[in-house]
Amino acid sequence: MAEFDAIRPYNDDEVPAVMQRLLRDPELLQMFARYRFPSLSRWLMGPLVALIGGRLRRQARNIHTVSELQQRLEPYLDRLIESSTLEVTYSGLEHLDKDRPYLFLANHRDIVMDPAFVNYALYHAGHPTPRIAIGDNLLQRPFVSDLMRLNKSFIVHRSLTGRREKLAAYQTLSAYICHSIASGESVWIAQAEGRAKDGKDETDSAIIKMFCMSRKDESFPDVIRSLGIVPVSIAYEWDPCDLMKARELEQRERTGGYVKQPGEDDRSIAQGLTGYKGRVHVAFGEPLQAEYADAKLVARECDRQILGSYRLYVSNYLAFERLPDAPQIELGDWRAQFDAVTLKVEQERFEQRLATCPVEQQPFWLLQYANPVISRAQVG
């Protein structure tokens, strides 16, 4: 539909042209060269770009649809996950019907890997992969926008400042999400704007209200049921971006604000993709089908499921114990959940990682890992 052209993912008939444009984009090819040949690229960038571009164009000859592209990318995602994690586990997929679409409402820790892990789980379980909401603040360069829209991402306009422009953008976003679900396409979107950099996951009721903006002539409970909202909880044993987040949180606390450096989002994406994550667990909740009277009740149920199914690791408990002014929470003998080898290894890793964090930023580093323990205790 033309009304969604500015935000929607690319259609199958657009894939070949976009692929050709991407594989001749010098900035993208230079990025690949620096990633694949970090030393040689300093001296032989031109020949490496030509080599990589030619190889990628040959590999792309048989890619004509989004599905074919995802099938080609799947082995690379597998290797990326295997190289950056110790273990990836999933739960709750038994609650989902492969023949119906869902609106996956998820906590948000990593820019790319959160939806990637959800995609990975659904793909390997035989479910269609969802369309992915991504903020326009991450699409500053044309090739990034092309890459994301090729991979079923749609754009959320967050950089608008005018009230009317924001309202119109949210109306279009609401209509697009509802259109996707009605067309049999699942959707992934974060429970709040931006990542939970302090580790505190909380569903923004404004997101729930946005879902319903384009369907004001229908009852709120009926709209919520029709969307098939599935709360999703993702837990990383170790966050590759934890030091970057701690620096930002400390600066915000100290100065009242934070200004991103040029290329900071790109570095966050790269670190999140390749950095060590340890164990990762993705928990799919049960679709919301009850009679919810308002957005706050929906948000509360999403929080109950997301926090209640959040997998706590050694890193979380150790951070809580070390956190200054931690609330009084009875943890019991949490160490009994883990074997002696895991406790020893992760205790050492905890101390090593904490030691790399500047002293003034350490409370904020600890908070990222401790807050899930506090949140879990609050939901019982």
mmCIF file of C-alpha atoms in Angstrom:
data_model
loop_
_atom_site.group_PDB
_atom_site.id
_atom_site.type_symbol
_atom_site.label_atom_id
_atom_site.label_comp_id
_atom_site.label_asym_id
_atom_site.label_seq_id
_atom_site.Cartn_x
_atom_site.Cartn_y
_atom_site.Cartn_z
ATOM 1 C CA MET A 1 0.000 0.000 0.000
ATOM 2 C CA ALA A 2 1.380 3.397 -1.061
ATOM 3 C CA GLU A 3 0.582 5.038 2.285
ATOM 4 C CA PHE A 4 3.280 2.898 3.927
ATOM 5 C CA ASP A 5 6.002 3.315 1.283
ATOM 6 C CA ALA A 6 8.074 5.623 3.479
ATOM 7 C CA ILE A 7 8.384 3.112 6.328
ATOM 8 C CA ARG A 8 7.708 -0.417 5.052
ATOM 9 C CA PRO A 9 10.292 -3.135 4.311
ATOM 10 C CA TYR A 10 11.193 -3.790 0.695
ATOM 11 C CA ASN A 11 8.955 -6.108 -1.298
ATOM 12 C CA ASP A 12 10.275 -9.104 -3.212
ATOM 13 C CA ASP A 13 10.132 -7.304 -6.558
ATOM 14 C CA GLU A 14 12.422 -4.574 -5.163
ATOM 15 C CA VAL A 15 15.107 -6.943 -3.870
ATOM 16 C CA PRO A 16 17.298 -7.329 -7.021
ATOM 17 C CA ALA A 17 17.634 -3.565 -7.600
ATOM 18 C CA VAL A 18 18.384 -2.833 -3.944
ATOM 19 C CA MET A 19 20.943 -5.658 -3.834
ATOM 20 C CA GLN A 20 22.731 -4.243 -6.863
ATOM 21 C CA ARG A 21 22.762 -0.773 -5.311
ATOM 22 C CA LEU A 22 24.164 -2.114 -2.048
ATOM 23 C CA LEU A 23 26.861 -4.237 -3.637
ATOM 24 C CA ARG A 24 28.236 -1.207 -5.458
ATOM 25 C CA ASP A 25 28.121 1.073 -2.412
ATOM 26 C CA PRO A 26 31.758 2.001 -1.632
ATOM 27 C CA GLU A 27 31.068 2.826 2.034
ATOM 28 C CA LEU A 28 29.478 -0.587 2.653
ATOM 29 C CA LEU A 29 32.213 -2.464 0.813
ATOM 30 C CA GLN A 30 34.898 -0.565 2.718
ATOM 31 C CA MET A 31 33.199 -1.553 5.976
ATOM 32 C CA PHE A 32 33.248 -5.208 4.899
ATOM 33 C CA ALA A 33 36.922 -4.885 3.962
ATOM 34 C CA ARG A 34 37.865 -3.410 7.340
ATOM 35 C CA TYR A 35 35.924 -6.140 9.141
ATOM 36 C CA ARG A 36 37.275 -9.034 7.058
ATOM 37 C CA PHE A 37 40.864 -7.771 6.629
ATOM 38 C CA PRO A 38 41.546 -5.272 9.454
ATOM 39 C CA SER A 39 45.297 -5.020 8.790
ATOM 40 C CA LEU A 40 45.411 -5.296 5.000
ATOM 41 C CA SER A 41 42.598 -2.783 4.533
ATOM 42 C CA ARG A 42 44.878 0.020 5.746
ATOM 43 C CA TRP A 43 47.143 -0.444 2.740
ATOM 44 C CA LEU A 44 45.066 -2.245 0.091
ATOM 45 C CA MET A 45 41.569 -0.844 0.460
ATOM 46 C CA GLY A 46 40.978 -0.427 -3.292
ATOM 47 C CA PRO A 47 41.864 -3.998 -4.344
ATOM 48 C CA LEU A 48 40.042 -5.471 -1.330
ATOM 49 C CA VAL A 49 36.857 -3.521 -2.142
ATOM 50 C CA ALA A 50 37.011 -4.790 -5.726
ATOM 51 C CA LEU A 51 37.587 -8.366 -4.531
ATOM 52 C CA ILE A 52 34.807 -8.327 -1.934
ATOM 53 C CA GLY A 53 32.370 -6.540 -4.243
ATOM 54 C CA GLY A 54 32.892 -9.065 -7.021
ATOM 55 C CA ARG A 55 32.512 -12.016 -4.678
ATOM 56 C CA LEU A 56 29.321 -10.648 -3.097
ATOM 57 C CA ARG A 57 27.784 -9.864 -6.476
ATOM 58 C CA ARG A 58 28.396 -13.438 -7.617
ATOM 59 C CA GLN A 59 26.793 -14.785 -4.430
ATOM 60 C CA ALA A 60 23.799 -12.476 -4.873
ATOM 61 C CA ARG A 61 22.931 -13.619 -8.402
ATOM 62 C CA ASN A 62 20.387 -16.143 -7.176
ATOM 63 C CA ILE A 63 18.786 -13.902 -4.550
ATOM 64 C CA HIS A 64 15.488 -12.528 -5.840
ATOM 65 C CA THR A 65 13.247 -12.462 -2.741
ATOM 66 C CA VAL A 66 13.434 -11.524 0.940
ATOM 67 C CA SER A 67 13.017 -15.195 1.872
ATOM 68 C CA GLU A 68 15.957 -16.212 -0.336
ATOM 69 C CA LEU A 69 18.069 -13.476 1.240
ATOM 70 C CA GLN A 70 17.229 -14.648 4.771
ATOM 71 C CA GLN A 71 18.014 -18.248 3.818
ATOM 72 C CA ARG A 72 21.407 -17.120 2.496
ATOM 73 C CA LEU A 73 22.114 -15.078 5.623
ATOM 74 C CA GLU A 74 21.007 -17.784 8.069
ATOM 75 C CA PRO A 75 24.342 -19.702 8.104
ATOM 76 C CA TYR A 76 26.202 -16.435 8.801
ATOM 77 C CA LEU A 77 23.865 -15.650 11.701
ATOM 78 C CA ASP A 78 24.386 -19.181 13.019
ATOM 79 C CA ARG A 79 28.160 -18.727 12.998
ATOM 80 C CA LEU A 80 27.902 -15.279 14.575
ATOM 81 C CA ILE A 81 25.759 -16.629 17.411
ATOM 82 C CA GLU A 82 28.024 -19.633 17.935
ATOM 83 C CA SER A 83 31.141 -17.445 18.082
ATOM 84 C CA SER A 84 29.720 -14.884 20.526
ATOM 85 C CA THR A 85 27.672 -17.050 22.910
ATOM 86 C CA LEU A 86 28.258 -20.008 25.174
ATOM 87 C CA GLU A 87 24.666 -21.229 25.008
ATOM 88 C CA VAL A 88 21.343 -20.014 23.582
ATOM 89 C CA THR A 89 18.085 -21.393 24.980
ATOM 90 C CA TYR A 90 14.431 -20.704 24.311
ATOM 91 C CA SER A 91 11.138 -21.323 26.073
ATOM 92 C CA GLY A 92 7.444 -20.749 25.388
ATOM 93 C CA LEU A 93 7.362 -21.560 21.673
ATOM 94 C CA GLU A 94 4.754 -24.204 22.453
ATOM 95 C CA HIS A 95 2.281 -21.370 23.118
ATOM 96 C CA LEU A 96 2.502 -20.148 19.515
ATOM 97 C CA ASP A 97 0.551 -21.255 16.455
ATOM 98 C CA LYS A 98 2.654 -21.420 13.289
ATOM 99 C CA ASP A 99 -0.331 -20.421 11.169
ATOM 100 C CA ARG A 100 -1.191 -17.097 12.813
ATOM 101 C CA PRO A 101 0.662 -13.788 13.144
ATOM 102 C CA TYR A 102 1.714 -12.245 16.463
ATOM 103 C CA LEU A 103 2.847 -8.894 17.743
ATOM 104 C CA PHE A 104 6.023 -9.695 19.682
ATOM 105 C CA LEU A 105 6.466 -7.025 22.368
ATOM 106 C CA ALA A 106 9.944 -7.425 23.803
ATOM 107 C CA ASN A 107 12.309 -5.997 26.351
ATOM 108 C CA HIS A 108 15.222 -4.308 24.610
ATOM 109 C CA ARG A 109 18.925 -4.624 25.402
ATOM 110 C CA ASP A 110 20.750 -4.835 22.049
ATOM 111 C CA ILE A 111 20.035 -2.892 18.857
ATOM 112 C CA VAL A 112 20.371 -5.779 16.399
ATOM 113 C CA MET A 113 20.720 -9.000 18.377
ATOM 114 C CA ASP A 114 17.393 -8.775 20.273
ATOM 115 C CA PRO A 115 15.256 -9.224 17.128
ATOM 116 C CA ALA A 116 17.949 -11.464 15.618
ATOM 117 C CA PHE A 117 17.611 -13.991 18.466
ATOM 118 C CA VAL A 118 13.819 -13.882 18.151
ATOM 119 C CA ASN A 119 14.121 -14.431 14.383
ATOM 120 C CA TYR A 120 16.585 -17.266 14.978
ATOM 121 C CA ALA A 121 14.226 -19.050 17.361
ATOM 122 C CA LEU A 122 11.172 -18.665 15.150
ATOM 123 C CA TYR A 123 13.009 -19.618 11.948
ATOM 124 C CA HIS A 124 14.424 -22.832 13.405
ATOM 125 C CA ALA A 125 11.037 -23.731 14.940
ATOM 126 C CA GLY A 126 9.327 -23.408 11.557
ATOM 127 C CA HIS A 127 7.556 -20.103 12.212
ATOM 128 C CA PRO A 128 7.587 -17.194 9.747
ATOM 129 C CA THR A 129 10.014 -14.449 10.780
ATOM 130 C CA PRO A 130 8.479 -11.125 11.889
ATOM 131 C CA ARG A 131 8.774 -7.631 10.504
ATOM 132 C CA ILE A 132 11.051 -5.593 12.766
ATOM 133 C CA ALA A 133 10.525 -2.052 14.059
ATOM 134 C CA ILE A 134 13.703 0.051 13.968
ATOM 135 C CA GLY A 135 14.186 3.702 14.877
ATOM 136 C CA ASP A 136 15.193 6.159 12.161
ATOM 137 C CA ASN A 137 18.006 7.396 14.426
ATOM 138 C CA LEU A 138 19.882 4.217 13.435
ATOM 139 C CA LEU A 139 19.440 4.775 9.717
ATOM 140 C CA GLN A 140 21.663 7.775 9.156
ATOM 141 C CA ARG A 141 23.356 6.273 6.100
ATOM 142 C CA PRO A 142 21.500 5.034 3.011
ATOM 143 C CA PHE A 143 23.154 1.613 2.931
ATOM 144 C CA VAL A 144 22.127 0.916 6.556
ATOM 145 C CA SER A 145 18.521 1.747 5.714
ATOM 146 C CA ASP A 146 18.660 -0.498 2.640
ATOM 147 C CA LEU A 147 20.151 -3.398 4.611
ATOM 148 C CA MET A 148 17.548 -3.192 7.355
ATOM 149 C CA ARG A 149 14.579 -2.799 5.005
ATOM 150 C CA LEU A 150 15.790 -5.783 2.979
ATOM 151 C CA ASN A 151 15.640 -7.841 6.162
ATOM 152 C CA LYS A 152 11.964 -7.084 6.911
ATOM 153 C CA SER A 153 12.578 -3.969 9.022
ATOM 154 C CA PHE A 154 10.190 -1.017 9.011
ATOM 155 C CA ILE A 155 10.966 2.489 10.171
ATOM 156 C CA VAL A 156 9.797 4.179 13.365
ATOM 157 C CA HIS A 157 10.225 7.949 13.029
ATOM 158 C CA ARG A 158 11.679 9.017 16.371
ATOM 159 C CA SER A 159 13.582 12.107 15.247
ATOM 160 C CA LEU A 160 10.489 14.204 14.487
ATOM 161 C CA THR A 161 10.022 17.204 16.770
ATOM 162 C CA GLY A 162 6.739 18.819 15.726
ATOM 163 C CA ARG A 163 3.621 17.647 17.540
ATOM 164 C CA ARG A 164 1.564 17.291 14.360
ATOM 165 C CA GLU A 165 4.342 15.457 12.550
ATOM 166 C CA LYS A 166 4.754 13.046 15.475
ATOM 167 C CA LEU A 167 1.030 12.399 15.649
ATOM 168 C CA ALA A 168 0.829 11.707 11.908
ATOM 169 C CA ALA A 169 3.860 9.395 12.103
ATOM 170 C CA TYR A 170 2.394 7.403 14.989
ATOM 171 C CA GLN A 171 -0.930 7.151 13.188
ATOM 172 C CA THR A 172 0.825 5.711 10.132
ATOM 173 C CA LEU A 173 2.912 3.385 12.304
ATOM 174 C CA SER A 174 -0.204 2.135 14.092
ATOM 175 C CA ALA A 175 -1.977 1.529 10.777
ATOM 176 C CA TYR A 176 1.035 -0.293 9.374
ATOM 177 C CA ILE A 177 1.367 -2.614 12.375
ATOM 178 C CA CYS A 178 -2.356 -3.427 12.305
ATOM 179 C CA HIS A 179 -2.191 -3.906 8.523
ATOM 180 C CA SER A 180 0.748 -6.301 8.928
ATOM 181 C CA ILE A 181 -1.053 -8.435 11.503
ATOM 182 C CA ALA A 182 -4.265 -8.444 9.422
ATOM 183 C CA SER A 183 -2.197 -9.539 6.399
ATOM 184 C CA GLY A 184 -0.715 -12.497 8.284
ATOM 185 C CA GLU A 185 2.682 -10.895 9.015
ATOM 186 C CA SER A 186 4.091 -10.983 12.557
ATOM 187 C CA VAL A 187 5.795 -7.904 14.018
ATOM 188 C CA TRP A 188 8.614 -7.383 16.554
ATOM 189 C CA ILE A 189 8.750 -4.110 18.499
ATOM 190 C CA ALA A 190 10.417 -3.025 21.736
ATOM 191 C CA GLN A 191 8.308 -2.450 24.855
ATOM 192 C CA ALA A 192 9.628 1.126 25.172
ATOM 193 C CA GLU A 193 11.581 3.595 23.062
ATOM 194 C CA GLY A 194 15.279 2.784 23.097
ATOM 195 C CA ARG A 195 17.263 0.175 24.973
ATOM 196 C CA ALA A 196 16.894 -0.349 28.724
ATOM 197 C CA LYS A 197 20.474 0.694 29.394
ATOM 198 C CA ASP A 198 20.089 0.426 33.163
ATOM 199 C CA GLY A 199 18.662 -3.103 32.929
ATOM 200 C CA LYS A 200 15.220 -1.987 34.114
ATOM 201 C CA ASP A 201 12.584 -3.411 31.763
ATOM 202 C CA GLU A 202 9.229 -1.643 31.786
ATOM 203 C CA THR A 203 6.482 -1.547 29.159
ATOM 204 C CA ASP A 204 5.505 1.969 28.109
ATOM 205 C CA SER A 205 1.704 2.202 28.010
ATOM 206 C CA ALA A 206 2.072 4.823 25.252
ATOM 207 C CA ILE A 207 3.296 2.024 22.975
ATOM 208 C CA ILE A 208 0.086 0.097 23.692
ATOM 209 C CA LYS A 209 -2.018 3.185 22.962
ATOM 210 C CA MET A 210 -0.154 3.681 19.689
ATOM 211 C CA PHE A 211 -1.179 0.203 18.513
ATOM 212 C CA CYS A 212 -4.820 1.258 18.761
ATOM 213 C CA MET A 213 -4.608 4.787 17.298
ATOM 214 C CA SER A 214 -5.686 3.751 13.806
ATOM 215 C CA ARG A 215 -8.660 1.702 15.062
ATOM 216 C CA LYS A 216 -10.530 4.140 17.294
ATOM 217 C CA ASP A 217 -13.894 2.969 15.999
ATOM 218 C CA GLU A 218 -13.293 -0.466 17.569
ATOM 219 C CA SER A 219 -13.367 -1.392 21.241
ATOM 220 C CA PHE A 220 -10.004 -1.416 22.999
ATOM 221 C CA PRO A 221 -10.260 -5.039 24.237
ATOM 222 C CA ASP A 222 -11.144 -6.267 20.726
ATOM 223 C CA VAL A 223 -8.163 -4.496 19.160
ATOM 224 C CA ILE A 224 -5.763 -5.898 21.755
ATOM 225 C CA ARG A 225 -7.050 -9.447 21.243
ATOM 226 C CA SER A 226 -6.830 -9.159 17.454
ATOM 227 C CA LEU A 227 -3.166 -8.129 17.607
ATOM 228 C CA GLY A 228 -2.084 -11.322 19.375
ATOM 229 C CA ILE A 229 0.422 -9.540 21.617
ATOM 230 C CA VAL A 230 3.132 -11.916 22.857
ATOM 231 C CA PRO A 231 5.468 -10.564 25.580
ATOM 232 C CA VAL A 232 9.069 -11.648 24.926
ATOM 233 C CA SER A 233 11.889 -11.600 27.458
ATOM 234 C CA ILE A 234 15.541 -11.761 26.411
ATOM 235 C CA ALA A 235 18.333 -12.152 28.969
ATOM 236 C CA TYR A 236 22.060 -11.904 28.244
ATOM 237 C CA GLU A 237 24.474 -13.295 30.768
ATOM 238 C CA TRP A 238 26.933 -10.621 29.631
ATOM 239 C CA ASP A 239 26.131 -7.463 27.690
ATOM 240 C CA PRO A 240 28.890 -6.651 25.172
ATOM 241 C CA CYS A 241 27.932 -2.962 25.408
ATOM 242 C CA ASP A 242 27.862 -2.768 29.220
ATOM 243 C CA LEU A 243 30.859 -0.420 29.491
ATOM 244 C CA MET A 244 29.430 1.954 26.883
ATOM 245 C CA LYS A 245 26.102 2.000 28.699
ATOM 246 C CA ALA A 246 27.764 2.584 32.086
ATOM 247 C CA ARG A 247 29.677 5.564 30.682
ATOM 248 C CA GLU A 248 26.468 7.088 29.305
ATOM 249 C CA LEU A 249 24.505 6.508 32.512
ATOM 250 C CA GLU A 250 27.250 8.049 34.668
ATOM 251 C CA GLN A 251 27.497 11.105 32.420
ATOM 252 C CA ARG A 252 23.720 11.593 32.443
ATOM 253 C CA GLU A 253 23.706 11.401 36.239
ATOM 254 C CA ARG A 254 26.624 13.806 36.576
ATOM 255 C CA THR A 255 25.764 16.393 33.901
ATOM 256 C CA GLY A 256 22.046 15.903 33.256
ATOM 257 C CA GLY A 257 22.508 14.896 29.631
ATOM 258 C CA TYR A 258 24.452 12.868 27.115
ATOM 259 C CA VAL A 259 25.470 13.627 23.534
ATOM 260 C CA LYS A 260 26.366 10.676 21.343
ATOM 261 C CA GLN A 261 29.668 10.805 19.506
ATOM 262 C CA PRO A 262 29.700 10.396 15.711
ATOM 263 C CA GLY A 263 29.535 6.710 14.836
ATOM 264 C CA GLU A 264 28.575 5.668 18.379
ATOM 265 C CA ASP A 265 25.487 3.759 17.248
ATOM 266 C CA ASP A 266 27.592 1.951 14.638
ATOM 267 C CA ARG A 267 30.075 0.929 17.332
ATOM 268 C CA SER A 268 27.229 -0.269 19.567
ATOM 269 C CA ILE A 269 25.830 -2.376 16.732
ATOM 270 C CA ALA A 270 29.242 -3.886 15.926
ATOM 271 C CA GLN A 271 30.046 -4.580 19.588
ATOM 272 C CA GLY A 272 26.600 -6.095 20.172
ATOM 273 C CA LEU A 273 26.987 -8.346 17.144
ATOM 274 C CA THR A 274 30.457 -9.694 17.821
ATOM 275 C CA GLY A 275 31.022 -9.226 21.573
ATOM 276 C CA TYR A 276 30.848 -12.108 24.049
ATOM 277 C CA LYS A 277 27.366 -12.666 25.500
ATOM 278 C CA GLY A 278 27.824 -15.899 27.445
ATOM 279 C CA ARG A 279 24.486 -17.620 27.933
ATOM 280 C CA VAL A 280 21.372 -16.121 26.339
ATOM 281 C CA HIS A 281 17.758 -17.052 27.017
ATOM 282 C CA VAL A 282 14.708 -15.919 25.047
ATOM 283 C CA ALA A 283 11.335 -16.568 26.696
ATOM 284 C CA PHE A 284 8.153 -16.279 24.629
ATOM 285 C CA GLY A 285 5.104 -15.503 26.747
ATOM 286 C CA GLU A 286 1.476 -16.397 26.210
ATOM 287 C CA PRO A 287 -0.600 -14.321 23.766
ATOM 288 C CA LEU A 288 -2.774 -11.715 25.490
ATOM 289 C CA GLN A 289 -6.408 -12.786 25.065
ATOM 290 C CA ALA A 290 -8.082 -11.507 28.236
ATOM 291 C CA GLU A 291 -10.450 -8.529 28.483
ATOM 292 C CA TYR A 292 -8.123 -5.575 29.128
ATOM 293 C CA ALA A 293 -9.881 -2.289 29.867
ATOM 294 C CA ASP A 294 -6.984 0.073 29.164
ATOM 295 C CA ALA A 295 -3.356 0.369 28.072
ATOM 296 C CA LYS A 296 -1.974 0.399 31.616
ATOM 297 C CA LEU A 297 -3.472 -3.034 32.333
ATOM 298 C CA VAL A 298 -1.970 -4.403 29.109
ATOM 299 C CA ALA A 299 1.427 -2.942 30.013
ATOM 300 C CA ARG A 300 1.181 -4.446 33.493
ATOM 301 C CA GLU A 301 0.491 -7.916 32.090
ATOM 302 C CA CYS A 302 3.374 -7.585 29.632
ATOM 303 C CA ASP A 303 5.677 -6.613 32.499
ATOM 304 C CA ARG A 304 4.457 -9.561 34.576
ATOM 305 C CA GLN A 305 5.296 -12.003 31.797
ATOM 306 C CA ILE A 306 8.562 -10.380 30.692
ATOM 307 C CA LEU A 307 9.979 -9.994 34.187
ATOM 308 C CA GLY A 308 8.569 -13.266 35.455
ATOM 309 C CA SER A 309 10.244 -15.279 32.696
ATOM 310 C CA TYR A 310 13.531 -13.349 32.696
ATOM 311 C CA ARG A 311 16.454 -15.776 33.142
ATOM 312 C CA LEU A 312 18.783 -14.655 35.933
ATOM 313 C CA TYR A 313 22.466 -15.602 35.733
ATOM 314 C CA VAL A 314 25.415 -15.575 38.121
ATOM 315 C CA SER A 315 26.320 -12.118 36.811
ATOM 316 C CA ASN A 316 22.955 -10.735 37.933
ATOM 317 C CA TYR A 317 23.176 -12.093 41.481
ATOM 318 C CA LEU A 318 26.797 -11.030 41.956
ATOM 319 C CA ALA A 319 26.009 -7.505 40.752
ATOM 320 C CA PHE A 320 23.063 -7.269 43.151
ATOM 321 C CA GLU A 321 25.237 -8.349 46.081
ATOM 322 C CA ARG A 322 27.849 -5.731 45.135
ATOM 323 C CA LEU A 323 25.377 -2.927 44.390
ATOM 324 C CA PRO A 324 25.637 0.076 46.754
ATOM 325 C CA ASP A 325 22.381 0.744 48.636
ATOM 326 C CA ALA A 326 20.683 -2.355 47.222
ATOM 327 C CA PRO A 327 17.094 -2.886 48.411
ATOM 328 C CA GLN A 328 16.362 -5.586 50.965
ATOM 329 C CA ILE A 329 15.467 -8.674 48.915
ATOM 330 C CA GLU A 330 15.612 -12.247 50.161
ATOM 331 C CA LEU A 331 17.504 -14.197 47.501
ATOM 332 C CA GLY A 332 17.857 -17.439 49.410
ATOM 333 C CA ASP A 333 20.713 -19.725 48.427
ATOM 334 C CA TRP A 334 20.883 -18.602 44.805
ATOM 335 C CA ARG A 335 24.271 -20.273 44.328
ATOM 336 C CA ALA A 336 22.573 -23.674 44.619
ATOM 337 C CA GLN A 337 21.072 -23.078 41.148
ATOM 338 C CA PHE A 338 24.513 -23.278 39.532
ATOM 339 C CA ASP A 339 27.239 -25.910 39.458
ATOM 340 C CA ALA A 340 30.583 -25.212 41.111
ATOM 341 C CA VAL A 341 32.493 -24.811 37.831
ATOM 342 C CA THR A 342 30.037 -22.252 36.461
ATOM 343 C CA LEU A 343 30.136 -20.292 39.724
ATOM 344 C CA LYS A 344 33.924 -20.191 39.731
ATOM 345 C CA VAL A 345 34.308 -19.245 36.079
ATOM 346 C CA GLU A 346 31.642 -16.559 36.136
ATOM 347 C CA GLN A 347 32.870 -15.105 39.453
ATOM 348 C CA GLU A 348 36.302 -14.644 37.854
ATOM 349 C CA ARG A 349 34.793 -13.181 34.706
ATOM 350 C CA PHE A 350 32.679 -10.822 36.809
ATOM 351 C CA GLU A 351 35.717 -9.489 38.681
ATOM 352 C CA GLN A 352 37.723 -9.088 35.475
ATOM 353 C CA ARG A 353 34.981 -7.192 33.673
ATOM 354 C CA LEU A 354 34.205 -4.979 36.658
ATOM 355 C CA ALA A 355 37.907 -4.118 36.969
ATOM 356 C CA THR A 356 37.945 -2.761 33.404
ATOM 357 C CA CYS A 357 35.197 -0.268 34.283
ATOM 358 C CA PRO A 358 36.318 3.140 35.651
ATOM 359 C CA VAL A 359 35.588 3.415 39.365
ATOM 360 C CA GLU A 360 33.106 6.284 38.987
ATOM 361 C CA GLN A 361 31.126 4.264 36.431
ATOM 362 C CA GLN A 362 31.073 0.967 38.363
ATOM 363 C CA PRO A 363 27.774 1.601 40.210
ATOM 364 C CA PHE A 364 26.082 2.094 36.828
ATOM 365 C CA TRP A 365 27.744 -1.021 35.428
ATOM 366 C CA LEU A 366 26.485 -3.020 38.415
ATOM 367 C CA LEU A 367 23.006 -1.564 38.058
ATOM 368 C CA GLN A 368 22.588 -3.031 34.560
ATOM 369 C CA TYR A 369 23.001 -6.545 35.921
ATOM 370 C CA ALA A 370 21.361 -6.015 39.327
ATOM 371 C CA ASN A 371 18.106 -4.411 38.178
ATOM 372 C CA PRO A 372 16.698 -7.655 36.691
ATOM 373 C CA VAL A 373 17.043 -9.257 40.142
ATOM 374 C CA ILE A 374 15.153 -6.352 41.701
ATOM 375 C CA SER A 375 12.483 -6.399 39.003
ATOM 376 C CA ARG A 376 11.938 -10.155 39.313
ATOM 377 C CA ALA A 377 11.440 -9.790 43.065
ATOM 378 C CA GLN A 378 8.818 -7.107 42.501
ATOM 379 C CA VAL A 379 6.639 -9.334 40.313
ATOM 380 C CA GLY A 380 7.009 -12.299 42.643
#
